[in-house]
Coordinates of C-alpha atoms and ligand atoms in Angstrom, one line a residue:
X516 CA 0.0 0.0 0.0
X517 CA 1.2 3.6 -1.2
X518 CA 3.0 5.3 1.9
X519 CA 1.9 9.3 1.9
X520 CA 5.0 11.6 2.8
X521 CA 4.8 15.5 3.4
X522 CA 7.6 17.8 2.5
X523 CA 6.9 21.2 3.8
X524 CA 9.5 24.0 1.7
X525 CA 10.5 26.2 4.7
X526 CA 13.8 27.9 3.2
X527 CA 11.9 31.5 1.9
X528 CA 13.1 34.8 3.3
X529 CA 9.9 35.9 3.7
X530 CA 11.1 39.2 1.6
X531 CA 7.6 40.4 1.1
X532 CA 6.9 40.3 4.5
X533 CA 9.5 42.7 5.4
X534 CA 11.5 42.2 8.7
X535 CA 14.5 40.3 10.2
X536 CA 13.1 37.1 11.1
X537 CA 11.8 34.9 7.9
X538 CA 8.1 34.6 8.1
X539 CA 7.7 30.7 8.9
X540 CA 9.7 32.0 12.4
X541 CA 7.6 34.3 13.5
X542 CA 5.2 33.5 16.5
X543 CA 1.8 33.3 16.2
X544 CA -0.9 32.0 18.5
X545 CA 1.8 30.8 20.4
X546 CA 3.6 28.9 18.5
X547 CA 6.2 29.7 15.4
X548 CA 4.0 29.3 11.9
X549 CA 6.4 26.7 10.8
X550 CA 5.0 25.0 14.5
X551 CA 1.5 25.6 13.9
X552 CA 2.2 24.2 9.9
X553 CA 4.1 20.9 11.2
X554 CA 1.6 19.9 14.2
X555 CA -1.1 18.9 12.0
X556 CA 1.2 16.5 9.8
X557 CA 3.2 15.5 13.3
X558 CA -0.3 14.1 14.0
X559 CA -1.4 13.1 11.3
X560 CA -1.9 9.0 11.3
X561 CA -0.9 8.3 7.8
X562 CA 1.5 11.0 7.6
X563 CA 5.0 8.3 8.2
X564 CA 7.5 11.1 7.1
X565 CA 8.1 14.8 6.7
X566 CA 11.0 16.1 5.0
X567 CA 11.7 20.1 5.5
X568 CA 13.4 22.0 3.3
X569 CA 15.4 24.6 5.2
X570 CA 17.6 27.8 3.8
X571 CA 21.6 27.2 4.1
X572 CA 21.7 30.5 6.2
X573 CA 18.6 29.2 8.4
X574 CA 19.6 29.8 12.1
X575 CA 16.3 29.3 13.8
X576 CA 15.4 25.7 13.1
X577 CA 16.9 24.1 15.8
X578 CA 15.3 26.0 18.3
X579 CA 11.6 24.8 16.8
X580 CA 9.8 22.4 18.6
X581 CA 9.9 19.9 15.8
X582 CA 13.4 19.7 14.6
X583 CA 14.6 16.7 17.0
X584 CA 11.0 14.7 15.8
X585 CA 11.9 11.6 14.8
X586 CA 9.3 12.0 12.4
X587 CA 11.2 15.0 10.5
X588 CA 14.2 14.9 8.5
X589 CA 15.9 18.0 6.6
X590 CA 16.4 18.6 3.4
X591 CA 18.6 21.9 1.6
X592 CA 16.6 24.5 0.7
X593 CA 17.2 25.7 -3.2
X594 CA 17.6 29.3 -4.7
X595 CA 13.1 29.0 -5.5
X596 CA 10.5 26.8 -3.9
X597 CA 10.6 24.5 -7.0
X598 CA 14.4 23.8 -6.4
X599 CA 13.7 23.4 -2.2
X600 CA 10.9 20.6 -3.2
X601 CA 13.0 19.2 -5.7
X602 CA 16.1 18.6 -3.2
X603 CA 13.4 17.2 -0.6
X604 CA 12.0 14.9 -3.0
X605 CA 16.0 13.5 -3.6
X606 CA 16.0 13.2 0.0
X607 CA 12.9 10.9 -0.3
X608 CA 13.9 8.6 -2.8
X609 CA 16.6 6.8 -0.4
X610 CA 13.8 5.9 1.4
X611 CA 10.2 6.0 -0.3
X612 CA 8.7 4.0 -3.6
X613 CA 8.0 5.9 -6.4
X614 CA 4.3 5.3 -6.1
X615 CA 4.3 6.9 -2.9
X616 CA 2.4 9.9 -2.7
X617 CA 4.0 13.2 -1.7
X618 CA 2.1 16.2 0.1
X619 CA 4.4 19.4 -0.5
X620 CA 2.6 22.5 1.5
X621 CA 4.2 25.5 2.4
X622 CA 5.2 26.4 5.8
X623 CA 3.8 29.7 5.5
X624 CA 0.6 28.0 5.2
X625 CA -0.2 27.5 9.2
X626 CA -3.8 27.4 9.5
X627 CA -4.4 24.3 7.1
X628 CA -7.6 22.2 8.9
X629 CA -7.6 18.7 9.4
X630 CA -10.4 18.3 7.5
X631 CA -9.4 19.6 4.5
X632 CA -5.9 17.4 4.9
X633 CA -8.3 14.5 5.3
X634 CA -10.6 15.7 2.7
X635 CA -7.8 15.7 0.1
X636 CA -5.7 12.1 1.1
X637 CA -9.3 11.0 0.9
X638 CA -10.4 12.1 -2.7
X639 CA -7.0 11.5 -4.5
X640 CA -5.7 8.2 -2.9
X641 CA -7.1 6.3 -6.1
X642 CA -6.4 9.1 -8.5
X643 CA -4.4 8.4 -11.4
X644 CA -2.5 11.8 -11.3
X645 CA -2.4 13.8 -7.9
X646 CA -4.1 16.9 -7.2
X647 CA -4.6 19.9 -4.9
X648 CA -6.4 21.8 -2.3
X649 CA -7.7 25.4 -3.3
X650 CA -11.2 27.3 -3.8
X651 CA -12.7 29.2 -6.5
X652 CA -12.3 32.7 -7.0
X653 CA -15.0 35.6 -5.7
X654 CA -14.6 38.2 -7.0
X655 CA -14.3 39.6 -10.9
X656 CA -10.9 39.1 -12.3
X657 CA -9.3 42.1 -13.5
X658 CA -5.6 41.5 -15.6
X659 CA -3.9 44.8 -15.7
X660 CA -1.8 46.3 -18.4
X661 CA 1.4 47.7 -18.0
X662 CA 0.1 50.8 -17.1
X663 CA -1.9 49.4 -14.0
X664 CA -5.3 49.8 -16.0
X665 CA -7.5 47.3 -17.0
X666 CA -6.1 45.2 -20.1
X667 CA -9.4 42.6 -19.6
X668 CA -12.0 41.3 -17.4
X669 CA -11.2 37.3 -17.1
X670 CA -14.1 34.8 -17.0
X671 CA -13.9 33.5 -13.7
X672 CA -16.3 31.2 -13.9
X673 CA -13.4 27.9 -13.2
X674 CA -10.8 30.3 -12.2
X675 CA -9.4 28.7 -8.6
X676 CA -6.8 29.6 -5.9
X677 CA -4.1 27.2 -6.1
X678 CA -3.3 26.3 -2.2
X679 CA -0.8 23.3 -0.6
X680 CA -0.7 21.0 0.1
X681 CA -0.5 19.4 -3.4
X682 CA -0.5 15.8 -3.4
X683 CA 1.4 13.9 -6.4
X684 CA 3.2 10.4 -6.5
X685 CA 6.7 10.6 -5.4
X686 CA 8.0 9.8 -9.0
X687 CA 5.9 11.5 -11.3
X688 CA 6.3 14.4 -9.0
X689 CA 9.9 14.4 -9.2
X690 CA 10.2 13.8 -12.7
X691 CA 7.8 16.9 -13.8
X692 CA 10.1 19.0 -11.6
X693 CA 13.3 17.8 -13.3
X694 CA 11.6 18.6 -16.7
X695 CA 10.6 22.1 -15.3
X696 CA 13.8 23.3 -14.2
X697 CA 15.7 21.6 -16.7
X698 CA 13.4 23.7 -19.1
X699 CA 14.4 26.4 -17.0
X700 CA 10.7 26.8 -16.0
X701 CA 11.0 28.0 -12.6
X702 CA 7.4 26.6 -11.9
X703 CA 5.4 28.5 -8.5
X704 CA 3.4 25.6 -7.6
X705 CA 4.2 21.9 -8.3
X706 CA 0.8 21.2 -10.1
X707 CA 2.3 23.0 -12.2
X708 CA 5.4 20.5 -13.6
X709 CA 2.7 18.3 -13.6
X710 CA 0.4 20.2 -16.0
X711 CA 3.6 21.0 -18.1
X712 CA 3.5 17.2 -18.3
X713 CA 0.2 16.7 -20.0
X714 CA -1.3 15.8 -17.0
X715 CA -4.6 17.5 -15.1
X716 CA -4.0 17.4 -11.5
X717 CA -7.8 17.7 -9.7
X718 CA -8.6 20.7 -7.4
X719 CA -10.3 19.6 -4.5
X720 CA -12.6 22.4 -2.9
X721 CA -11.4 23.4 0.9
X722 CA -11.6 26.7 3.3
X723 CA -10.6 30.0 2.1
X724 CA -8.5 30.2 5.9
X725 CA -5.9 27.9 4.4
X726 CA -4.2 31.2 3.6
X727 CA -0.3 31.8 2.6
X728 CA 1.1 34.1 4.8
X729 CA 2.7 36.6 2.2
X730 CA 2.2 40.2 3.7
X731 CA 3.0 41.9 7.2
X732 CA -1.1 42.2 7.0
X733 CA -1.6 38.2 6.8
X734 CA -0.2 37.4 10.3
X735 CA -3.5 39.2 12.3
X736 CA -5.4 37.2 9.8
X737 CA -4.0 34.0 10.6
X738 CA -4.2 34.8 14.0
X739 CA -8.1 35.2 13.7
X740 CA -8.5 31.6 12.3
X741 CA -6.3 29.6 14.5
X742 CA -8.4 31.6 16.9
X743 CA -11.3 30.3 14.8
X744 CA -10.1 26.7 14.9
X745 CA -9.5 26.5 18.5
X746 CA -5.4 25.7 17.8
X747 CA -4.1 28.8 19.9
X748 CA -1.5 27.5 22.7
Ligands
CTP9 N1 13.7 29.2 -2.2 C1 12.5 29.0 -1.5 C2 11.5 30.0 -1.5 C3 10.3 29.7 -0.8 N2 10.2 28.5 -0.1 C4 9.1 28.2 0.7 O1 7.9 28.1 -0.2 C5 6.8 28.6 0.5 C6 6.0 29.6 -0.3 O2 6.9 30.6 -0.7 P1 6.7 32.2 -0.3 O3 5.4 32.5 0.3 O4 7.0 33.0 -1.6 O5 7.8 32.4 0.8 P2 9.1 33.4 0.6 O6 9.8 33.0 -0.6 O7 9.8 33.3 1.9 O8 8.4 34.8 0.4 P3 9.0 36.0 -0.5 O9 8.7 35.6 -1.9 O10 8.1 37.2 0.0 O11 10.5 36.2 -0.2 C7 7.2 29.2 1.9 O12 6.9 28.3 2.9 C8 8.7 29.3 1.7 O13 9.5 29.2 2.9 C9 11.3 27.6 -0.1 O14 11.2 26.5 0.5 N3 12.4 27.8 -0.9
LIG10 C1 2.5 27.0 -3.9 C2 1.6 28.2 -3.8 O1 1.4 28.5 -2.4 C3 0.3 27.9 -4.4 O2 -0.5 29.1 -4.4 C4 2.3 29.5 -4.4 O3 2.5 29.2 -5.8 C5 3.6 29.8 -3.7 O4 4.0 31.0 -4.4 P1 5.2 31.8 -3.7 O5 5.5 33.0 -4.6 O6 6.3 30.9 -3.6 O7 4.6 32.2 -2.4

């Protein structure tokens, strides 16, 4: 039976975010977000490995609650996400089959529920290529030109929010990415090496408080949901 791993890319500088301290370090409902982002997998039954990819210059790991886990293994980080998740992926083959599935979400994505997690192992365990959690878009889509004005309205009728985590087999997985960045296609999601494949990965619907936190403004937000979900410490 297919083993399911997680491999959480943790090795951005948050530079968006301004500061010091990269984002996935910062505290927040009393724990670090790259705490609140590893518990649920930590707990998760059918979770038997995580692999985190961590920046060369990263100084704060060790003092995270998870880094001794015997559940958690490192991986280099790599100059994008794509490269991070490829190097974790490596990291996996000494130990996983290539039709194990993979889980790769973001450690800036704290506030990820259970259910959804569930929700998505549960939907794409029998799928014949992998897919992802997001949720369709609400409002009208606007692309801008160069000058900031409006160049179209987009149909958004099946226009989605890619979220993590994005669940592929461990070898197709790694073989899309290989393409990609030998390609040079620096790919911002890993569904997407997969589409560049041929392939259509499934979106599988979850809540819109699986955010990425991107922006000073997104740590109050996340705040509110863990809140929300009962997970502050
Ligand atoms: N070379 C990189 C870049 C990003 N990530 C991780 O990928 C996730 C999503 O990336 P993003 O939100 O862009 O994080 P940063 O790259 O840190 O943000 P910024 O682009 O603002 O610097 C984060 O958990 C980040 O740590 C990674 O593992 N390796
Ligand atoms: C993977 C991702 O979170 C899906 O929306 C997103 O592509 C990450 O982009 P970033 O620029 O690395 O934050």
């Amino acid at each position: 039976m297919a083993r399911l791993w997680a491999i959480i890319p943790a090795a951005g500088v948050g530079r968006r975010m301004g500061g010091t301290l990269p984002k996935q370090y910062l505290d927040l409902a009393g724990r670090t977000v790259i705490d609140q982002t590893l518990h649920g997998f930590i707990e998760h039954p059918r979770i038997v490995g995580i692999v985190v990819a961590l920046g060369a210059e990263d100084g704060y790991w060790e003092t995270t609650a998870y880094a001794a886990h015997p559940k958690v293994q490192r991986a280099p980080g790599g100059a994008e996400r794509c490269h991070s998740v490829l190097n974790a992926l490596t990291v996996l083959t000494a130990q996983a089959d290539a039709e194990d599935w993979v889980l790769v979400h973001d450690a800036a994505r704290p506030c990820l529920r259970r259910s959804d997690l569930d929700q998505l192992i549960n939907s794409l365990l029998d799928d014949p290529v992998g897919g992802l959690l997001g949720i369709p878009v609400r409002d009208t889509m606007k692309r801008a030109g160069a000058d900031e004005r409006i160049d179209a309205t987009v149909e958004r009728a099946h226009l989605w929010h890619a979220y993590t985590p994005q669940m592929f087999r461990l070898g197709l997985l790694q073989r899309a990415l290989d393409s990609a960045l030998t390609a040079g296609d620096l790919v911002t999601d890993d569904a997407s090496a997969i589409e560049r494949l041929g392939l259509a990965p499934r979106l599988i619907e979850g809540h819109a408080d699986n955010i990425k936190i991107t922006r000073a403004e997104d740590l109050p937000l996340a705040q509110f949901y863990l809140q929300q979900q009962g997970r502050c410490v």
